[in-house]
mmCIF file of C-alpha atoms in Angstrom:
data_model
loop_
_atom_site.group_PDB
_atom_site.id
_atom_site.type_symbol
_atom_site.label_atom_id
_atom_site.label_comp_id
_atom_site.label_asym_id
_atom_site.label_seq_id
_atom_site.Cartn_x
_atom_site.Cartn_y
_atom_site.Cartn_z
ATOM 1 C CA UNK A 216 -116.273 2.376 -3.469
ATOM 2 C CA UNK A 217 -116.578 1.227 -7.020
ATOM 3 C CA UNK A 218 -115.226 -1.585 -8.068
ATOM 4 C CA UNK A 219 -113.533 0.245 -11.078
ATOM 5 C CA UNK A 220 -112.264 3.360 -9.080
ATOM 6 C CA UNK A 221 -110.979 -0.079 -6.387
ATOM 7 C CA UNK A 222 -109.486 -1.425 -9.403
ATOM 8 C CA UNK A 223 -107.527 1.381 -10.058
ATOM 9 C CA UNK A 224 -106.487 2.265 -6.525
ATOM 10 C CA UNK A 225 -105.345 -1.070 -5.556
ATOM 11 C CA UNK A 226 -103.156 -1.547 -8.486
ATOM 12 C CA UNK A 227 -101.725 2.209 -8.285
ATOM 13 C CA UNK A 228 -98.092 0.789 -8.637
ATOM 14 C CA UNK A 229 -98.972 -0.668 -12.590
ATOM 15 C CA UNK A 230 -100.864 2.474 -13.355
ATOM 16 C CA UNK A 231 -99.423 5.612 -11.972
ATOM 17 C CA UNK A 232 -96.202 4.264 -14.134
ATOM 18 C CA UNK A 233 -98.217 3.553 -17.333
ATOM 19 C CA UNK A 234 -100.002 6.320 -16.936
ATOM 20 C CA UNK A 235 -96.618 8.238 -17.623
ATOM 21 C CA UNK A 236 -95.411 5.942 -19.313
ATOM 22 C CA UNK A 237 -98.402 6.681 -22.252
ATOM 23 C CA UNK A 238 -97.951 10.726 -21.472
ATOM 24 C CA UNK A 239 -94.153 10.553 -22.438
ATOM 25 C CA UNK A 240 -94.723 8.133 -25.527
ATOM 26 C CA UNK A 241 -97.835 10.253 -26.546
ATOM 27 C CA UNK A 242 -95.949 13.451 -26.243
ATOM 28 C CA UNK A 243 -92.866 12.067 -28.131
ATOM 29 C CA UNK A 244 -95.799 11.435 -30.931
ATOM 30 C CA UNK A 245 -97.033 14.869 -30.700
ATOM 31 C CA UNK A 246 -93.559 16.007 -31.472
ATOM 32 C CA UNK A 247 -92.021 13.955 -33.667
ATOM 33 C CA UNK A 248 -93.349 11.595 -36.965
ATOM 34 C CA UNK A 249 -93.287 8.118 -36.693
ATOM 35 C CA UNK A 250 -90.581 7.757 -39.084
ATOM 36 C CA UNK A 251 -88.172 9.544 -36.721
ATOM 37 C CA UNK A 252 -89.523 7.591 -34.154
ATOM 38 C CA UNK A 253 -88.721 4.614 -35.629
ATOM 39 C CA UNK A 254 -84.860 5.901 -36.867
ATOM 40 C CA UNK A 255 -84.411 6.599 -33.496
ATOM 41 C CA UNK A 256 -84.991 3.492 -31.919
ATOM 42 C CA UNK A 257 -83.534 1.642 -34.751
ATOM 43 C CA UNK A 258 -80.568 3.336 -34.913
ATOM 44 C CA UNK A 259 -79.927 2.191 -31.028
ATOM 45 C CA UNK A 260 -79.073 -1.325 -31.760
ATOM 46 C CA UNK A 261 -76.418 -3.966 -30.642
ATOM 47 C CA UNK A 262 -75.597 -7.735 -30.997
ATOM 48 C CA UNK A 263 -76.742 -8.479 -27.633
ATOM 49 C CA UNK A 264 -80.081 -6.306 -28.135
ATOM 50 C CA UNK A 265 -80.841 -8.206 -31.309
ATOM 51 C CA UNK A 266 -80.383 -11.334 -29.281
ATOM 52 C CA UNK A 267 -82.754 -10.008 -26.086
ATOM 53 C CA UNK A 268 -85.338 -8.918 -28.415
ATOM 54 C CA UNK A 269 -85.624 -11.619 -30.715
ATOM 55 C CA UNK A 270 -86.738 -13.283 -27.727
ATOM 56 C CA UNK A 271 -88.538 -11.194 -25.440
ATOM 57 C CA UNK A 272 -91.097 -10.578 -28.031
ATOM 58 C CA UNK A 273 -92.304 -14.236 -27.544
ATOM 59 C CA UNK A 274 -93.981 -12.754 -24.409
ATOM 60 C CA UNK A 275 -96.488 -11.738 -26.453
ATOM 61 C CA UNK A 276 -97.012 -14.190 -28.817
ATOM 62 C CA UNK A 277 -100.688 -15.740 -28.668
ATOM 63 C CA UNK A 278 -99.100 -19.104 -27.794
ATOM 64 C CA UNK A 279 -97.564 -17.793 -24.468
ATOM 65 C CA UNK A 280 -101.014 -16.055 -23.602
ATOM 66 C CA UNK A 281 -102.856 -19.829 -24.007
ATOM 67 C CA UNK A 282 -99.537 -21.221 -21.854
ATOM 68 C CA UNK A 283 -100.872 -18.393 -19.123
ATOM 69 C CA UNK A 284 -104.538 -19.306 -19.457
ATOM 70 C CA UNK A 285 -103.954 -23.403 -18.858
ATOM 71 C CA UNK A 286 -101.814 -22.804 -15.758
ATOM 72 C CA UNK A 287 -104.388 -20.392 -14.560
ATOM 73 C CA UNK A 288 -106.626 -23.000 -15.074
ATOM 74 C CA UNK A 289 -104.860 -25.513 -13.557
ATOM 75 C CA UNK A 290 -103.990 -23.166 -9.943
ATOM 76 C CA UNK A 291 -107.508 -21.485 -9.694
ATOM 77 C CA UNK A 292 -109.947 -22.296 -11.829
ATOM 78 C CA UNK A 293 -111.929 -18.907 -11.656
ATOM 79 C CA UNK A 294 -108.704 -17.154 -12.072
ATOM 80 C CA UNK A 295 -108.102 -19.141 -14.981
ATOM 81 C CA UNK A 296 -111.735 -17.817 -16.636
ATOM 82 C CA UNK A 297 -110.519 -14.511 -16.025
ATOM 83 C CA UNK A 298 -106.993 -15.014 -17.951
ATOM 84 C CA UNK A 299 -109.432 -16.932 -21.097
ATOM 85 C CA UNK A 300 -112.392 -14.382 -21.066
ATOM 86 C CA UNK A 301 -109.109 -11.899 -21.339
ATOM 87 C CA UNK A 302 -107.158 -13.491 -23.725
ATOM 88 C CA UNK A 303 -110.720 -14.234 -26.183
ATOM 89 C CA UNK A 304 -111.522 -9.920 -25.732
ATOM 90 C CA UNK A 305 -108.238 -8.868 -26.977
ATOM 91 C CA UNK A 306 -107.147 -11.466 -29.165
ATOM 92 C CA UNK A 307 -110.937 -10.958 -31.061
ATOM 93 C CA UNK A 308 -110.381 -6.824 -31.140
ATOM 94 C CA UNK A 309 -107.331 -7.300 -32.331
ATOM 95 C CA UNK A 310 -107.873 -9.824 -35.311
ATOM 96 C CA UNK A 311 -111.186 -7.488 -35.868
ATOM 97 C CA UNK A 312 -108.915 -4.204 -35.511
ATOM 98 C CA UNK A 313 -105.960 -5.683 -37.919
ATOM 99 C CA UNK A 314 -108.045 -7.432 -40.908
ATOM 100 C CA UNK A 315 -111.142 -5.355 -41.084
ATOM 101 C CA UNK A 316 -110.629 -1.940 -40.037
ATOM 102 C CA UNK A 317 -107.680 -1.353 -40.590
ATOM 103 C CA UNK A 318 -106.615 -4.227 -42.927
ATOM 104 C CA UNK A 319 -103.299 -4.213 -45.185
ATOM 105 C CA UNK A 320 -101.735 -1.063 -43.065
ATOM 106 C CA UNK A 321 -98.036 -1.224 -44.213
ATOM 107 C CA UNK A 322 -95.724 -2.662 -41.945
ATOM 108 C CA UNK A 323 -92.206 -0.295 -41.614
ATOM 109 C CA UNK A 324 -90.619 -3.121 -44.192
ATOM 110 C CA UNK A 325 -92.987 -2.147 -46.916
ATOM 111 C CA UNK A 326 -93.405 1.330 -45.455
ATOM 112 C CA UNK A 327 -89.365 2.257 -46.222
ATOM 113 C CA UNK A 328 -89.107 -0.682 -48.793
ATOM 114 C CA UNK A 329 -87.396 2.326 -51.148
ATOM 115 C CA UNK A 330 -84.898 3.022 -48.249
ATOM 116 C CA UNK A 331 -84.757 -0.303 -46.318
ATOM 117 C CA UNK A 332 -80.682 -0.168 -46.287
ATOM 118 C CA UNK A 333 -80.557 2.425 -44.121
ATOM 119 C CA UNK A 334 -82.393 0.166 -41.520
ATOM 120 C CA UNK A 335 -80.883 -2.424 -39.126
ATOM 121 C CA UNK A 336 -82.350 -5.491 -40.032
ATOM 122 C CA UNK A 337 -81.862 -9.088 -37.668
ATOM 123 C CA UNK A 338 -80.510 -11.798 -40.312
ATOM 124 C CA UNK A 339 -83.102 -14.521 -40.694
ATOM 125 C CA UNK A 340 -86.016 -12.377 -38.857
ATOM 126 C CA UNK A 341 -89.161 -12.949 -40.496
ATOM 127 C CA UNK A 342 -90.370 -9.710 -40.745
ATOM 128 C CA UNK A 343 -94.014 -9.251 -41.861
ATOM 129 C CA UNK A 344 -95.440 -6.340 -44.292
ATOM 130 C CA UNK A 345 -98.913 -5.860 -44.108
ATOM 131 C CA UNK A 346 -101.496 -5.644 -41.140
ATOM 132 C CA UNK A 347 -99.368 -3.135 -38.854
ATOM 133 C CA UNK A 348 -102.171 -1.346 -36.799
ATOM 134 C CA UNK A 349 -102.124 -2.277 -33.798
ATOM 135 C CA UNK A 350 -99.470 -4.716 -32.449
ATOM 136 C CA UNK A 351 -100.884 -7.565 -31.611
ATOM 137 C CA UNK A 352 -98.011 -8.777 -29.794
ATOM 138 C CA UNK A 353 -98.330 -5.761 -27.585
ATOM 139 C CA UNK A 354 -101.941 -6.174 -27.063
ATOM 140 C CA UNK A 355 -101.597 -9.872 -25.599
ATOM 141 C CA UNK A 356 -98.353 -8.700 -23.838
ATOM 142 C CA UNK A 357 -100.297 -5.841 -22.288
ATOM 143 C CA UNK A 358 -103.627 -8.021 -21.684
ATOM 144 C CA UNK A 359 -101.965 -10.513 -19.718
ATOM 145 C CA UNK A 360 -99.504 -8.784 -17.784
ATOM 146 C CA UNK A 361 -101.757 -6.417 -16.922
ATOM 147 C CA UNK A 362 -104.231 -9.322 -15.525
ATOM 148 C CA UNK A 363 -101.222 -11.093 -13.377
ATOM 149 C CA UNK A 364 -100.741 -7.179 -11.641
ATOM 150 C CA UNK A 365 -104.863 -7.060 -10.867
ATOM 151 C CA UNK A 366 -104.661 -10.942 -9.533
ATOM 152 C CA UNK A 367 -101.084 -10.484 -7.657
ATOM 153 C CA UNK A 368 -101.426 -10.042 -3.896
ATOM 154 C CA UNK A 369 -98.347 -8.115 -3.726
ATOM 155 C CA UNK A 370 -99.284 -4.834 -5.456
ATOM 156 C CA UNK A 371 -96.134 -3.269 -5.701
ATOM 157 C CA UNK A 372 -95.395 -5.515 -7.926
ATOM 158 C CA UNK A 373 -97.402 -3.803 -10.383
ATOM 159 C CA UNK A 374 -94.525 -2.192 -12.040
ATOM 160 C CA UNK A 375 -92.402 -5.485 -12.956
ATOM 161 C CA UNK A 376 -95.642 -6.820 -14.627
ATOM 162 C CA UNK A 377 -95.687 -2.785 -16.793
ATOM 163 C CA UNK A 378 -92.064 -3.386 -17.440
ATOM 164 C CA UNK A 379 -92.749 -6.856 -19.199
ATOM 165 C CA UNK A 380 -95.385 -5.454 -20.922
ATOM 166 C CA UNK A 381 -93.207 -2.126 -21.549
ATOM 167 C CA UNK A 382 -90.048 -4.546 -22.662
ATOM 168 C CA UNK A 383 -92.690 -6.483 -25.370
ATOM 169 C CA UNK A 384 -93.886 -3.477 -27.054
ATOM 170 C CA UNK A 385 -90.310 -2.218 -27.171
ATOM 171 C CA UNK A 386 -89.215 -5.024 -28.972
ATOM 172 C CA UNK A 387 -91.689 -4.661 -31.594
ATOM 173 C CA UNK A 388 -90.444 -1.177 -33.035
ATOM 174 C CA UNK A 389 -87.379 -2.800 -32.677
ATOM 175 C CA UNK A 390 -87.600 -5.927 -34.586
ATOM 176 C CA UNK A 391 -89.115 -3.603 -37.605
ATOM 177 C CA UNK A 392 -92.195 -4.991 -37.119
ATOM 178 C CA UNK A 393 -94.300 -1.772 -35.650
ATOM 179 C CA UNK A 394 -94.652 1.536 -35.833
ATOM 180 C CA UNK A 395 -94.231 3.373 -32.467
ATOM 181 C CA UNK A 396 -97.952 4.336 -32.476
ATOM 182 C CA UNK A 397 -98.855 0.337 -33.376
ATOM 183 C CA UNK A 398 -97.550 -0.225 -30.095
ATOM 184 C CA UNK A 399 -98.709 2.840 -28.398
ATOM 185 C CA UNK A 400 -102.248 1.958 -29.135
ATOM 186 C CA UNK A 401 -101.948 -2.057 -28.703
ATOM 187 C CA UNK A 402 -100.956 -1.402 -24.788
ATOM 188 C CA UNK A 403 -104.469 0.504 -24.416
ATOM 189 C CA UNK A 404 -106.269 -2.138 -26.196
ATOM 190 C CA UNK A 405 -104.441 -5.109 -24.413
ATOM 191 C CA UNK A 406 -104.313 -3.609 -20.574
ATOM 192 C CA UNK A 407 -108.772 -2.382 -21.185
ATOM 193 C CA UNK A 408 -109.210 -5.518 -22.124
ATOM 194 C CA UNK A 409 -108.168 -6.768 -19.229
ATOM 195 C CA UNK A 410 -109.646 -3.899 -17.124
ATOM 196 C CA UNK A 411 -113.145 -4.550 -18.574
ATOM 197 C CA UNK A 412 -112.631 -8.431 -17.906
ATOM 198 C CA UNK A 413 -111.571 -7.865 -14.395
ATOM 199 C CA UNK A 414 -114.384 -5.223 -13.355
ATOM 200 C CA UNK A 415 -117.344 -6.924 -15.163
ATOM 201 C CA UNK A 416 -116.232 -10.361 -13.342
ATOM 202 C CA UNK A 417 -115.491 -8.280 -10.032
ATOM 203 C CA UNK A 418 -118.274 -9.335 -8.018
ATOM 204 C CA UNK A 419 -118.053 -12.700 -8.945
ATOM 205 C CA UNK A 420 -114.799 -12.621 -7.799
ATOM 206 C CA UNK A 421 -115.642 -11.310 -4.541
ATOM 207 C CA UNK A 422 -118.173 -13.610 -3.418
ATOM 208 C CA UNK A 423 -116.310 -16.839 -4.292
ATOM 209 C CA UNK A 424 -113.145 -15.077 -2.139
ATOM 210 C CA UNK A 425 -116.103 -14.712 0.608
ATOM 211 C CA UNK A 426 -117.533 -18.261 0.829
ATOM 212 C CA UNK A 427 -114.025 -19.276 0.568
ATOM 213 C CA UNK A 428 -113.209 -17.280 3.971
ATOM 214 C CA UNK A 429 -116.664 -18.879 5.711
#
């Protein structure tokens, strides 16, 4: 079988979820602007979610991605290549996405700046306004997480690892530092990054697992 269609199949329980995970969140797009999209969440907000989020969005900060990479390094060596070869494709398509593409896209601070009182804002948040498409705090979130469901014996596990990645993204819009579809696109960048990483390293993988079994 190939080793993408393996891929896939052995880590059903991370994409079968995501898979309609991205149909619900893509139809909700369809349906409604990104300004609702973004009342909406906004709008749900409580003392202990400002608290949780603040937070969990540190799972996708670049420095928790490196964290990843040296304990990789330090358990399994060729494991660790995978989580660094990972980390360097996103992290590079992001930075190329967010200041050449699609450089100084407006942030939803600078995007409502004329109605920003109606928003929810955390007290003391640094909240950024330029260089909004995509979330690159999604895109490591998704990239790593993503890589620890491909690597993780226990496959039905895979969901916990979408759920991290799920919670990360989440508290981006929520913070007021993405757009929905910031987010929405950074989980497709982050988890083919680590896709592409995984299956072009696949049959190196396999043969050191061999000569480690002889």
């Amino acid at each position: 079988m190939p080793a993408l269609l393996l891929l896939f199949r052995n880590n059903r329980w991370f994409f079968v979820p995501y898979g309609c995970t991205l149909l619900i969140v893509g139809t909700l797009q369809l349906l409604y602007s990104q300004t609702q999209l973004m009342q909406w969440v906004n709008a749900r907000n409580s003392p202990e979610a400002d608290l949780f989020f603040t937070y969990a969005t540190y799972l996708g900060d670049g420095a928790f991605f490196v964290i990843t990479c040296v304990i990789m390094l330090i358990y399994n060596w060729r494991i660790g290549l995978l989580a660094v070869a990972s980390f360097a494709v996103s992290s590079l398509t992001s930075l190329f996405l967010k200041t050449v593409v699609f450089s100084g896209s407006p942030r939803p601070l600078r995007y409502f700046e004329h109605s920003i009182n109606e928003y929810h804002l955390i007290e003391g948040l640094d909240i950024y306004s330029y260089n909004s498409f995509p979330s690159g705090h999604t895109i490591s979130a998704f990239a790593v997480f993503s890589l620890w469901a491909f690597i993780d014996g226990r496959k039905n596990r895979g969901w916990f690892f979408l759920l991290l990645g799920i919670l990360t993204g989440y508290s981006r819009v929520y913070l007021f530092q993405h757009f929905v579809e910031d987010v929405f696109v950074g989980s497709l960048i982050g988890t083919a990054s680590s896709v592409l990483v995984y299956w072009g390293l696949y049959e190196w993988l396999q043969t050191f697992r061999l000569k480690r079994k002889l």
